[in-house]
mmCIF file of C-alpha atoms and ligand atoms in Angstrom:
data_model
loop_
_atom_site.group_PDB
_atom_site.id
_atom_site.type_symbol
_atom_site.label_atom_id
_atom_site.label_comp_id
_atom_site.label_asym_id
_atom_site.label_seq_id
_atom_site.Cartn_x
_atom_site.Cartn_y
_atom_site.Cartn_z
ATOM 1 C CA MET G 1022 0.000 0.000 0.000
ATOM 2 C CA SER G 1023 1.406 3.413 -0.894
ATOM 3 C CA THR G 1024 2.045 5.991 1.800
ATOM 4 C CA GLU G 1025 -0.576 8.216 0.214
ATOM 5 C CA SER G 1026 -3.402 5.664 0.465
ATOM 6 C CA ALA G 1027 -2.333 4.571 3.951
ATOM 7 C CA HIS G 1028 -2.506 8.201 4.975
ATOM 8 C CA ILE G 1029 -5.910 8.709 3.373
ATOM 9 C CA ASP G 1030 -7.144 5.541 5.097
ATOM 10 C CA SER G 1031 -6.708 7.075 8.476
ATOM 11 C CA TYR G 1032 -9.583 9.510 7.900
ATOM 12 C CA LEU G 1033 -12.320 6.877 7.766
ATOM 13 C CA PHE G 1034 -10.754 5.096 10.713
ATOM 14 C CA GLU G 1035 -10.242 8.042 12.997
ATOM 15 C CA PRO G 1036 -12.353 7.505 16.133
ATOM 16 C CA VAL G 1037 -15.008 10.079 16.937
ATOM 17 C CA ALA G 1038 -17.293 10.844 19.875
ATOM 18 C CA LEU G 1039 -21.008 10.728 19.081
ATOM 19 C CA GLY G 1040 -22.377 12.262 22.269
ATOM 20 C CA PRO G 1041 -21.353 9.772 24.968
ATOM 21 C CA LEU G 1042 -20.539 7.009 22.441
ATOM 22 C CA GLN G 1043 -16.993 6.461 21.222
ATOM 23 C CA LEU G 1044 -17.201 5.359 17.608
ATOM 24 C CA PRO G 1045 -14.135 3.418 16.392
ATOM 25 C CA ASN G 1046 -14.556 4.715 12.838
ATOM 26 C CA ARG G 1047 -16.569 7.214 10.796
ATOM 27 C CA ILE G 1048 -18.448 4.627 8.772
ATOM 28 C CA VAL G 1049 -22.217 4.668 9.335
ATOM 29 C CA MET G 1050 -24.685 2.097 8.084
ATOM 30 C CA ALA G 1051 -27.488 4.206 6.582
ATOM 31 C CA PRO G 1052 -31.113 3.280 7.344
ATOM 32 C CA LEU G 1053 -32.241 0.750 4.734
ATOM 33 C CA THR G 1054 -35.765 -0.545 4.166
ATOM 34 C CA ARG G 1055 -35.553 -4.324 3.676
ATOM 35 C CA SER G 1056 -39.248 -5.222 4.140
ATOM 36 C CA ARG G 1057 -38.815 -8.410 6.107
ATOM 37 C CA ALA G 1058 -40.917 -7.693 9.216
ATOM 38 C CA LYS G 1059 -43.509 -10.215 10.402
ATOM 39 C CA GLU G 1060 -47.207 -9.899 11.241
ATOM 40 C CA ALA G 1061 -48.135 -6.880 13.334
ATOM 41 C CA ASP G 1062 -45.020 -4.950 12.218
ATOM 42 C CA VAL G 1063 -42.711 -7.047 14.417
ATOM 43 C CA PRO G 1064 -39.089 -7.229 13.180
ATOM 44 C CA SER G 1065 -38.095 -10.736 12.147
ATOM 45 C CA GLU G 1066 -35.573 -12.988 13.909
ATOM 46 C CA LEU G 1067 -33.428 -12.789 10.783
ATOM 47 C CA ALA G 1068 -32.873 -9.103 11.514
ATOM 48 C CA ILE G 1069 -30.884 -10.083 14.619
ATOM 49 C CA GLU G 1070 -28.218 -11.756 12.504
ATOM 50 C CA TYR G 1071 -28.434 -9.139 9.740
ATOM 51 C CA TYR G 1072 -27.644 -6.238 12.063
ATOM 52 C CA ALA G 1073 -25.105 -8.203 14.154
ATOM 53 C CA GLN G 1074 -23.194 -9.026 10.946
ATOM 54 C CA ARG G 1075 -22.833 -5.270 10.364
ATOM 55 C CA ALA G 1076 -21.858 -4.297 13.946
ATOM 56 C CA THR G 1077 -18.344 -3.191 12.911
ATOM 57 C CA ALA G 1078 -19.908 0.005 11.518
ATOM 58 C CA GLY G 1079 -19.069 2.958 13.738
ATOM 59 C CA LEU G 1080 -22.838 3.417 13.966
ATOM 60 C CA ILE G 1081 -25.782 1.469 12.575
ATOM 61 C CA ILE G 1082 -28.946 3.432 11.895
ATOM 62 C CA ALA G 1083 -31.638 0.775 11.778
ATOM 63 C CA GLU G 1084 -34.190 0.884 8.991
ATOM 64 C CA ALA G 1085 -37.044 3.391 8.865
ATOM 65 C CA THR G 1086 -39.577 2.199 11.464
ATOM 66 C CA GLN G 1087 -43.162 3.399 11.768
ATOM 67 C CA ILE G 1088 -44.014 5.252 14.959
ATOM 68 C CA SER G 1089 -47.699 4.288 14.706
ATOM 69 C CA PRO G 1090 -49.999 2.180 12.515
ATOM 70 C CA GLN G 1091 -50.901 5.427 10.717
ATOM 71 C CA GLY G 1092 -47.223 6.055 9.974
ATOM 72 C CA LYS G 1093 -46.916 2.921 7.836
ATOM 73 C CA GLY G 1094 -46.556 3.152 4.065
ATOM 74 C CA TYR G 1095 -45.184 -0.182 2.818
ATOM 75 C CA VAL G 1096 -45.873 -3.838 3.556
ATOM 76 C CA PHE G 1097 -43.432 -5.647 5.851
ATOM 77 C CA THR G 1098 -41.783 -2.574 7.398
ATOM 78 C CA PRO G 1099 -41.290 -2.778 11.192
ATOM 79 C CA GLY G 1100 -42.885 -0.645 13.901
ATOM 80 C CA ILE G 1101 -41.901 0.703 17.324
ATOM 81 C CA TYR G 1102 -45.316 1.456 18.798
ATOM 82 C CA ASP G 1103 -46.104 -1.647 20.870
ATOM 83 C CA ASP G 1104 -44.531 -4.103 23.310
ATOM 84 C CA ALA G 1105 -44.122 -7.019 20.918
ATOM 85 C CA GLN G 1106 -42.108 -4.770 18.604
ATOM 86 C CA VAL G 1107 -40.022 -3.469 21.521
ATOM 87 C CA GLN G 1108 -39.204 -7.024 22.640
ATOM 88 C CA ALA G 1109 -38.153 -8.009 19.111
ATOM 89 C CA TRP G 1110 -35.973 -4.910 18.694
ATOM 90 C CA LYS G 1111 -34.358 -5.623 22.085
ATOM 91 C CA LEU G 1112 -32.958 -8.892 20.722
ATOM 92 C CA ILE G 1113 -31.463 -6.933 17.830
ATOM 93 C CA THR G 1114 -29.872 -4.171 19.918
ATOM 94 C CA ASP G 1115 -28.497 -6.789 22.364
ATOM 95 C CA ALA G 1116 -26.880 -8.695 19.496
ATOM 96 C CA VAL G 1117 -25.284 -5.530 18.086
ATOM 97 C CA HIS G 1118 -24.028 -4.458 21.505
ATOM 98 C CA ALA G 1119 -22.629 -7.939 22.193
ATOM 99 C CA LYS G 1120 -20.433 -7.415 19.152
ATOM 100 C CA GLY G 1121 -19.295 -3.997 20.372
ATOM 101 C CA GLY G 1122 -21.503 -2.049 17.946
ATOM 102 C CA HIS G 1123 -23.782 0.955 18.332
ATOM 103 C CA ILE G 1124 -27.292 1.257 16.944
ATOM 104 C CA TYR G 1125 -29.822 4.069 16.526
ATOM 105 C CA LEU G 1126 -33.413 3.685 15.343
ATOM 106 C CA GLN G 1127 -34.934 5.825 12.594
ATOM 107 C CA LEU G 1128 -38.383 7.157 13.582
ATOM 108 C CA TRP G 1129 -40.702 7.255 10.577
ATOM 109 C CA HIS G 1130 -44.148 8.546 9.702
ATOM 110 C CA VAL G 1131 -44.808 8.292 5.958
ATOM 111 C CA GLY G 1132 -47.689 10.795 5.794
ATOM 112 C CA ARG G 1133 -49.205 10.714 2.322
ATOM 113 C CA ILE G 1134 -46.862 8.008 0.953
ATOM 114 C CA SER G 1135 -49.257 5.224 1.958
ATOM 115 C CA HIS G 1136 -52.481 3.571 0.899
ATOM 116 C CA PRO G 1137 -55.811 2.813 2.647
ATOM 117 C CA SER G 1138 -55.007 -0.914 2.512
ATOM 118 C CA LEU G 1139 -52.027 -0.220 4.824
ATOM 119 C CA GLN G 1140 -53.947 2.084 7.181
ATOM 120 C CA PRO G 1141 -56.009 1.256 10.290
ATOM 121 C CA GLY G 1142 -59.666 0.895 9.246
ATOM 122 C CA ASN G 1143 -58.658 1.415 5.611
ATOM 123 C CA ALA G 1144 -58.560 5.157 6.310
ATOM 124 C CA LEU G 1145 -56.983 7.643 3.951
ATOM 125 C CA PRO G 1146 -53.322 8.407 4.639
ATOM 126 C CA VAL G 1147 -52.782 11.770 6.354
ATOM 127 C CA ALA G 1148 -50.752 14.732 5.123
ATOM 128 C CA PRO G 1149 -50.390 18.491 5.598
ATOM 129 C CA SER G 1150 -52.684 19.084 2.614
ATOM 130 C CA ALA G 1151 -54.939 16.922 0.439
ATOM 131 C CA ILE G 1152 -52.505 16.755 -2.478
ATOM 132 C CA LYS G 1153 -52.018 13.450 -4.256
ATOM 133 C CA PRO G 1154 -48.437 12.284 -4.746
ATOM 134 C CA GLU G 1155 -47.310 10.779 -8.020
ATOM 135 C CA GLY G 1156 -46.115 7.230 -7.647
ATOM 136 C CA GLN G 1157 -47.104 3.852 -6.337
ATOM 137 C CA ALA G 1158 -47.598 2.260 -2.947
ATOM 138 C CA TYR G 1159 -46.147 -1.172 -2.169
ATOM 139 C CA THR G 1160 -49.112 -3.074 -0.665
ATOM 140 C CA ASP G 1161 -50.270 -6.644 -0.035
ATOM 141 C CA GLU G 1162 -51.593 -6.610 -3.569
ATOM 142 C CA GLY G 1163 -48.338 -5.358 -5.085
ATOM 143 C CA PHE G 1164 -47.847 -1.885 -6.504
ATOM 144 C CA VAL G 1165 -50.955 0.339 -6.647
ATOM 145 C CA PRO G 1166 -51.273 4.079 -7.325
ATOM 146 C CA LEU G 1167 -50.957 6.439 -4.368
ATOM 147 C CA VAL G 1168 -54.165 8.266 -3.385
ATOM 148 C CA THR G 1169 -55.212 11.763 -2.377
ATOM 149 C CA PRO G 1170 -54.520 11.968 1.368
ATOM 150 C CA ARG G 1171 -56.628 13.605 4.065
ATOM 151 C CA ALA G 1172 -55.326 16.924 5.415
ATOM 152 C CA LEU G 1173 -54.661 16.750 9.153
ATOM 153 C CA GLU G 1174 -56.815 18.974 11.368
ATOM 154 C CA THR G 1175 -54.886 21.468 13.486
ATOM 155 C CA SER G 1176 -56.375 19.730 16.522
ATOM 156 C CA GLU G 1177 -54.675 16.473 15.469
ATOM 157 C CA MET G 1178 -51.162 17.902 15.512
ATOM 158 C CA PRO G 1179 -50.408 17.287 19.212
ATOM 159 C CA GLY G 1180 -51.387 13.661 18.604
ATOM 160 C CA ILE G 1181 -48.768 13.361 15.863
ATOM 161 C CA VAL G 1182 -46.120 14.705 18.230
ATOM 162 C CA ASP G 1183 -47.345 12.182 20.836
ATOM 163 C CA GLN G 1184 -46.741 9.355 18.337
ATOM 164 C CA TYR G 1185 -43.091 10.418 18.079
ATOM 165 C CA ARG G 1186 -42.805 10.746 21.858
ATOM 166 C CA LEU G 1187 -44.159 7.240 22.439
ATOM 167 C CA ALA G 1188 -41.864 5.806 19.776
ATOM 168 C CA ALA G 1189 -38.888 7.588 21.358
ATOM 169 C CA HIS G 1190 -39.747 6.025 24.750
ATOM 170 C CA ASN G 1191 -40.157 2.629 23.128
ATOM 171 C CA ALA G 1192 -36.811 2.919 21.338
ATOM 172 C CA LYS G 1193 -35.215 3.518 24.715
ATOM 173 C CA ALA G 1194 -36.935 0.471 26.189
ATOM 174 C CA ALA G 1195 -35.697 -1.540 23.206
ATOM 175 C CA GLY G 1196 -32.084 -0.738 24.060
ATOM 176 C CA PHE G 1197 -31.160 1.594 21.201
ATOM 177 C CA ASP G 1198 -28.300 4.056 21.720
ATOM 178 C CA GLY G 1199 -30.316 6.889 20.245
ATOM 179 C CA VAL G 1200 -32.812 7.812 17.553
ATOM 180 C CA GLU G 1201 -32.818 9.557 14.204
ATOM 181 C CA ILE G 1202 -35.842 11.666 13.314
ATOM 182 C CA HIS G 1203 -36.664 10.981 9.652
ATOM 183 C CA ALA G 1204 -37.353 14.397 8.128
ATOM 184 C CA ALA G 1205 -36.202 13.429 4.619
ATOM 185 C CA ASN G 1206 -37.353 11.793 1.407
ATOM 186 C CA GLY G 1207 -40.837 13.220 1.090
ATOM 187 C CA TYR G 1208 -42.325 11.580 4.196
ATOM 188 C CA LEU G 1209 -44.563 13.365 6.717
ATOM 189 C CA LEU G 1210 -42.101 15.831 8.280
ATOM 190 C CA ASP G 1211 -40.641 16.682 4.867
ATOM 191 C CA GLN G 1212 -44.189 17.124 3.501
ATOM 192 C CA PHE G 1213 -44.764 19.779 6.162
ATOM 193 C CA LEU G 1214 -41.477 21.543 5.396
ATOM 194 C CA ARG G 1215 -42.063 22.010 1.659
ATOM 195 C CA ASP G 1216 -44.380 24.537 0.096
ATOM 196 C CA ARG G 1217 -45.540 22.219 -2.679
ATOM 197 C CA THR G 1218 -46.979 19.632 -0.285
ATOM 198 C CA ASN G 1219 -47.881 22.043 2.519
ATOM 199 C CA GLN G 1220 -50.551 24.541 1.552
ATOM 200 C CA ARG G 1221 -52.019 24.965 5.001
ATOM 201 C CA THR G 1222 -53.275 28.250 6.343
ATOM 202 C CA ASP G 1223 -52.950 27.455 10.065
ATOM 203 C CA GLN G 1224 -49.795 27.797 12.202
ATOM 204 C CA TYR G 1225 -48.299 24.707 10.504
ATOM 205 C CA GLY G 1226 -48.304 26.199 6.990
ATOM 206 C CA GLY G 1227 -47.327 29.297 5.065
ATOM 207 C CA SER G 1228 -44.126 30.889 6.371
ATOM 208 C CA ILE G 1229 -40.898 28.936 6.788
ATOM 209 C CA GLU G 1230 -41.326 29.206 10.560
ATOM 210 C CA ASN G 1231 -44.793 27.664 10.313
ATOM 211 C CA ARG G 1232 -43.766 24.862 7.958
ATOM 212 C CA ALA G 1233 -40.856 23.960 10.253
ATOM 213 C CA ARG G 1234 -43.084 23.950 13.348
ATOM 214 C CA LEU G 1235 -44.011 20.254 13.338
ATOM 215 C CA LEU G 1236 -40.416 19.051 12.917
ATOM 216 C CA LEU G 1237 -39.265 21.328 15.742
ATOM 217 C CA GLU G 1238 -42.090 20.202 18.032
ATOM 218 C CA VAL G 1239 -41.112 16.607 17.272
ATOM 219 C CA ALA G 1240 -37.436 17.414 17.950
ATOM 220 C CA ASP G 1241 -38.437 18.931 21.297
ATOM 221 C CA ALA G 1242 -40.539 15.899 22.258
ATOM 222 C CA VAL G 1243 -37.850 13.400 21.269
ATOM 223 C CA THR G 1244 -34.995 15.280 22.956
ATOM 224 C CA GLU G 1245 -37.110 15.490 26.112
ATOM 225 C CA VAL G 1246 -37.093 11.699 26.159
ATOM 226 C CA TRP G 1247 -33.489 11.130 25.082
ATOM 227 C CA GLY G 1248 -31.458 14.333 25.507
ATOM 228 C CA GLY G 1249 -30.004 15.945 22.398
ATOM 229 C CA GLU G 1250 -26.762 13.936 22.639
ATOM 230 C CA HIS G 1251 -28.757 10.849 21.575
ATOM 231 C CA VAL G 1252 -30.824 12.413 18.786
ATOM 232 C CA GLY G 1253 -29.993 13.032 15.123
ATOM 233 C CA VAL G 1254 -32.115 14.295 12.237
ATOM 234 C CA ARG G 1255 -32.049 13.255 8.588
ATOM 235 C CA ILE G 1256 -32.906 15.742 5.850
ATOM 236 C CA SER G 1257 -32.737 15.681 2.032
ATOM 237 C CA PRO G 1258 -32.918 19.352 0.996
ATOM 238 C CA LEU G 1259 -32.307 18.821 -2.727
ATOM 239 C CA SER G 1260 -34.118 15.533 -3.238
ATOM 240 C CA SER G 1261 -37.316 15.026 -5.188
ATOM 241 C CA PHE G 1262 -37.798 11.504 -3.786
ATOM 242 C CA GLY G 1263 -41.445 11.012 -2.781
ATOM 243 C CA ASP G 1264 -42.651 13.598 -5.305
ATOM 244 C CA ILE G 1265 -41.495 16.447 -3.097
ATOM 245 C CA ALA G 1266 -40.371 19.958 -4.043
ATOM 246 C CA ASP G 1267 -39.905 23.384 -2.566
ATOM 247 C CA SER G 1268 -39.750 26.743 -4.328
ATOM 248 C CA ASP G 1269 -36.736 27.904 -2.286
ATOM 249 C CA PRO G 1270 -34.994 25.196 -0.236
ATOM 250 C CA GLU G 1271 -31.919 27.165 0.859
ATOM 251 C CA PRO G 1272 -33.582 29.620 3.279
ATOM 252 C CA LEU G 1273 -35.973 26.874 4.426
ATOM 253 C CA PHE G 1274 -33.246 24.403 5.358
ATOM 254 C CA THR G 1275 -30.922 27.082 6.703
ATOM 255 C CA TYR G 1276 -33.665 28.061 9.144
ATOM 256 C CA VAL G 1277 -34.439 24.426 9.987
ATOM 257 C CA VAL G 1278 -30.801 23.585 10.690
ATOM 258 C CA LYS G 1279 -30.266 26.681 12.847
ATOM 259 C CA GLN G 1280 -33.296 25.736 14.909
ATOM 260 C CA LEU G 1281 -32.155 22.119 15.229
ATOM 261 C CA ASN G 1282 -28.735 23.399 16.259
ATOM 262 C CA ALA G 1283 -30.307 25.381 19.093
ATOM 263 C CA ARG G 1284 -31.669 22.039 20.375
ATOM 264 C CA LYS G 1285 -28.109 20.669 20.589
ATOM 265 C CA LEU G 1286 -28.742 17.564 18.504
ATOM 266 C CA VAL G 1287 -25.801 15.233 18.152
ATOM 267 C CA TYR G 1288 -25.776 14.942 14.385
ATOM 268 C CA LEU G 1289 -27.268 16.238 11.174
ATOM 269 C CA HIS G 1290 -27.623 13.562 8.478
ATOM 270 C CA VAL G 1291 -27.821 15.081 5.002
ATOM 271 C CA ILE G 1292 -28.674 13.252 1.797
ATOM 272 C CA GLU G 1293 -26.678 15.162 -0.788
ATOM 273 C CA GLY G 1294 -28.542 15.551 -4.090
ATOM 274 C CA ASP G 1295 -31.350 13.271 -5.192
ATOM 275 C CA THR G 1296 -31.922 10.252 -2.948
ATOM 276 C CA GLY G 1297 -30.143 7.263 -4.465
ATOM 277 C CA GLY G 1298 -29.475 9.356 -7.583
ATOM 278 C CA THR G 1299 -27.342 12.248 -8.746
ATOM 279 C CA ARG G 1300 -25.328 14.256 -6.241
ATOM 280 C CA ASP G 1301 -25.503 17.299 -8.532
ATOM 281 C CA VAL G 1302 -29.080 18.506 -8.656
ATOM 282 C CA GLU G 1303 -29.766 21.362 -11.035
ATOM 283 C CA GLY G 1304 -30.640 24.569 -9.218
ATOM 284 C CA GLY G 1305 -29.331 23.193 -5.925
ATOM 285 C CA PHE G 1306 -27.250 25.072 -3.346
ATOM 286 C CA ASP G 1307 -24.041 24.271 -1.509
ATOM 287 C CA LEU G 1308 -25.107 22.057 1.393
ATOM 288 C CA GLN G 1309 -21.973 23.055 3.286
ATOM 289 C CA VAL G 1310 -23.904 26.151 4.397
ATOM 290 C CA LEU G 1311 -25.901 23.728 6.546
ATOM 291 C CA ARG G 1312 -22.719 22.236 7.983
ATOM 292 C CA GLN G 1313 -21.618 25.734 8.929
ATOM 293 C CA ALA G 1314 -24.925 26.379 10.714
ATOM 294 C CA PHE G 1315 -24.642 23.213 12.817
ATOM 295 C CA ASP G 1316 -22.264 22.620 15.736
ATOM 296 C CA GLY G 1317 -22.836 18.858 16.040
ATOM 297 C CA LEU G 1318 -21.499 16.163 13.741
ATOM 298 C CA PHE G 1319 -22.276 16.353 10.024
ATOM 299 C CA MET G 1320 -23.124 12.995 8.498
ATOM 300 C CA ALA G 1321 -22.992 12.935 4.705
ATOM 301 C CA ASN G 1322 -24.777 10.398 2.523
ATOM 302 C CA ASN G 1323 -25.516 9.523 -1.094
ATOM 303 C CA GLY G 1324 -23.403 7.575 -3.519
ATOM 304 C CA TYR G 1325 -20.186 7.565 -1.481
ATOM 305 C CA ASP G 1326 -17.367 5.204 -2.305
ATOM 306 C CA ARG G 1327 -14.086 4.839 -0.451
ATOM 307 C CA GLU G 1328 -12.283 7.521 -2.386
ATOM 308 C CA LEU G 1329 -14.990 10.171 -2.149
ATOM 309 C CA ALA G 1330 -15.456 9.382 1.552
ATOM 310 C CA GLN G 1331 -11.767 9.832 2.281
ATOM 311 C CA LYS G 1332 -11.566 13.050 0.276
ATOM 312 C CA THR G 1333 -14.642 14.454 2.001
ATOM 313 C CA LEU G 1334 -13.351 13.676 5.481
ATOM 314 C CA LYS G 1335 -9.894 14.970 4.640
ATOM 315 C CA ALA G 1336 -11.376 18.268 3.431
ATOM 316 C CA LYS G 1337 -13.467 18.385 6.628
ATOM 317 C CA ARG G 1338 -16.659 18.594 4.608
ATOM 318 C CA ALA G 1339 -18.212 15.925 6.865
ATOM 319 C CA ASP G 1340 -17.492 14.109 10.137
ATOM 320 C CA LEU G 1341 -19.236 10.837 9.327
ATOM 321 C CA ILE G 1342 -20.092 9.084 6.061
ATOM 322 C CA ALA G 1343 -23.259 6.984 5.770
ATOM 323 C CA PHE G 1344 -23.162 4.127 3.269
ATOM 324 C CA GLY G 1345 -26.442 2.561 2.167
ATOM 325 C CA ARG G 1346 -26.407 0.081 -0.718
ATOM 326 C CA PRO G 1347 -22.816 -1.096 -0.066
ATOM 327 C CA PHE G 1348 -23.910 -2.247 3.408
ATOM 328 C CA ILE G 1349 -26.675 -4.385 1.914
ATOM 329 C CA SER G 1350 -24.226 -6.608 0.059
ATOM 330 C CA ASN G 1351 -21.126 -6.272 2.249
ATOM 331 C CA PRO G 1352 -21.673 -7.208 5.899
ATOM 332 C CA ASP G 1353 -17.943 -6.553 6.444
ATOM 333 C CA LEU G 1354 -17.971 -3.245 4.568
ATOM 334 C CA VAL G 1355 -15.751 -1.699 7.257
ATOM 335 C CA GLU G 1356 -13.018 -4.298 6.732
ATOM 336 C CA ARG G 1357 -13.336 -4.036 2.958
ATOM 337 C CA LEU G 1358 -12.923 -0.251 3.151
ATOM 338 C CA ARG G 1359 -9.947 -0.678 5.477
ATOM 339 C CA VAL G 1360 -8.038 -2.918 3.082
ATOM 340 C CA GLY G 1361 -9.414 -1.436 -0.136
ATOM 341 C CA ALA G 1362 -11.041 -4.731 -1.187
ATOM 342 C CA ALA G 1363 -13.597 -5.110 -3.962
ATOM 343 C CA LEU G 1364 -17.259 -4.850 -2.943
ATOM 344 C CA ASN G 1365 -20.103 -7.277 -3.676
ATOM 345 C CA GLU G 1366 -22.910 -5.700 -5.712
ATOM 346 C CA PRO G 1367 -26.416 -5.857 -4.208
ATOM 347 C CA ASP G 1368 -29.025 -8.012 -5.911
ATOM 348 C CA GLN G 1369 -32.027 -5.791 -6.664
ATOM 349 C CA SER G 1370 -34.443 -8.761 -6.731
ATOM 350 C CA THR G 1371 -33.857 -9.622 -3.037
ATOM 351 C CA MET G 1372 -33.666 -6.075 -1.732
ATOM 352 C CA TYR G 1373 -37.250 -5.899 -0.450
ATOM 353 C CA GLY G 1374 -39.178 -8.760 1.107
ATOM 354 C CA GLY G 1375 -38.336 -12.442 1.328
ATOM 355 C CA GLY G 1376 -36.057 -14.196 3.787
ATOM 356 C CA ALA G 1377 -32.360 -14.857 4.304
ATOM 357 C CA GLU G 1378 -31.461 -14.795 0.635
ATOM 358 C CA GLY G 1379 -29.955 -11.430 -0.219
ATOM 359 C CA TYR G 1380 -30.251 -10.440 3.449
ATOM 360 C CA THR G 1381 -27.965 -12.421 5.737
ATOM 361 C CA ASP G 1382 -26.105 -14.500 3.131
ATOM 362 C CA TYR G 1383 -23.764 -11.967 1.502
ATOM 363 C CA PRO G 1384 -20.190 -13.212 1.988
ATOM 364 C CA THR G 1385 -17.423 -11.603 3.984
ATOM 365 C CA LEU G 1386 -13.890 -11.339 2.571
ATOM 366 C CA ASP G 1387 -12.922 -14.591 4.351
ATOM 367 C CA GLU G 1388 -15.901 -16.368 2.851
ATOM 368 C CA ASP G 1389 -15.042 -14.924 -0.583
ATOM 369 C CA ALA G 1390 -11.554 -16.397 -0.215
ATOM 370 C CA MET G 1391 -12.995 -19.868 0.504
ATOM 371 C CA ARG G 1392 -15.138 -19.926 -2.622
HETATM 372 C C1 PHB T 2325 -38.362 2.844 1.183
HETATM 373 O O1 PHB T 2325 -38.979 2.085 1.911
HETATM 374 O O2 PHB T 2325 -38.241 2.641 -0.023
HETATM 375 C C2 PHB T 2325 -37.744 4.031 1.760
HETATM 376 C C3 PHB T 2325 -37.871 4.251 3.115
HETATM 377 C C4 PHB T 2325 -37.306 5.361 3.667
HETATM 378 C C5 PHB T 2325 -36.616 6.238 2.880
HETATM 379 C C6 PHB T 2325 -36.459 6.015 1.542
HETATM 380 C C7 PHB T 2325 -37.043 4.895 0.981
HETATM 381 O O3 PHB T 2325 -36.090 7.332 3.417
#
């Protein structure tokens, strides 16, 4: 190995404090929907092995997990709103901790990205405004068109915050090290932030301050449970994922990040560009302005490979790098990044749903060598 690459290597493997946690490296497993939960939104036993296999990550952020039955938008995604789910998650967090790992849970309410067949009493999904998203829902009957959601009443808003509070308590009971508030990718909190999906005229719509109100109330409720040193937030300011858009994202997200900063959250997780797509969105802005507005750790995500990760850390453009797809197919991604080994490619056909195949059976480097 050349001196240059050995030197670059040290950036990904420099330890870092995440609140009270000491992370051995800066490699984060991004939250990844794998759609393998059982009846009643209970995570499967297979998830114990899946997450334990990936415990060498500096931090695992477990998959997006609905905070309530209403927050569900896809079949087979797990929940964190009842005791059976808490007990199942506890087995997972114990297994990760037994291997010396750290694990957060991502708290998720999908808002309008759902379908009556996934909702309690076949109700309409809820949203800031009754505006139908383009796209399809993944239901028991396969892919079906999304529907026009029902606009939440102002009087329902405290109940939404309560859903997050309960989920935050449950995540604690389940043994997580912290939680990530999912405010990205066109789901409920993002729907409130953006002026295309939020056309409300009450105190939750209109001005930037009003559109940010729900996220900040949720951040307050969750940090009350956990303390800010155990709470991160994920945003995707330039993404159109989930048929989302805003007329002027820079002032919106600058305000949001300043307000989150005042709550002393431990990290800001930013999807750079279009989720799972280009990093260079036309008409975007330099997301480093958000890093400058935030005193906690800056976690960068979207299309990173080893080289870009090292360059980004070296230039101090991020403190942590979250890898998504590479963690699906490389349980030992950390070791592979350390030695510069080739990566397995994920199999799209086993990404969502099913069992062990394409979930817990991707080989490590040692297993590759034995083939
Ligand atoms: C998905 O289930 O496809 C999904 C979930 C959460 C995201 C993005 C995609 O943030």
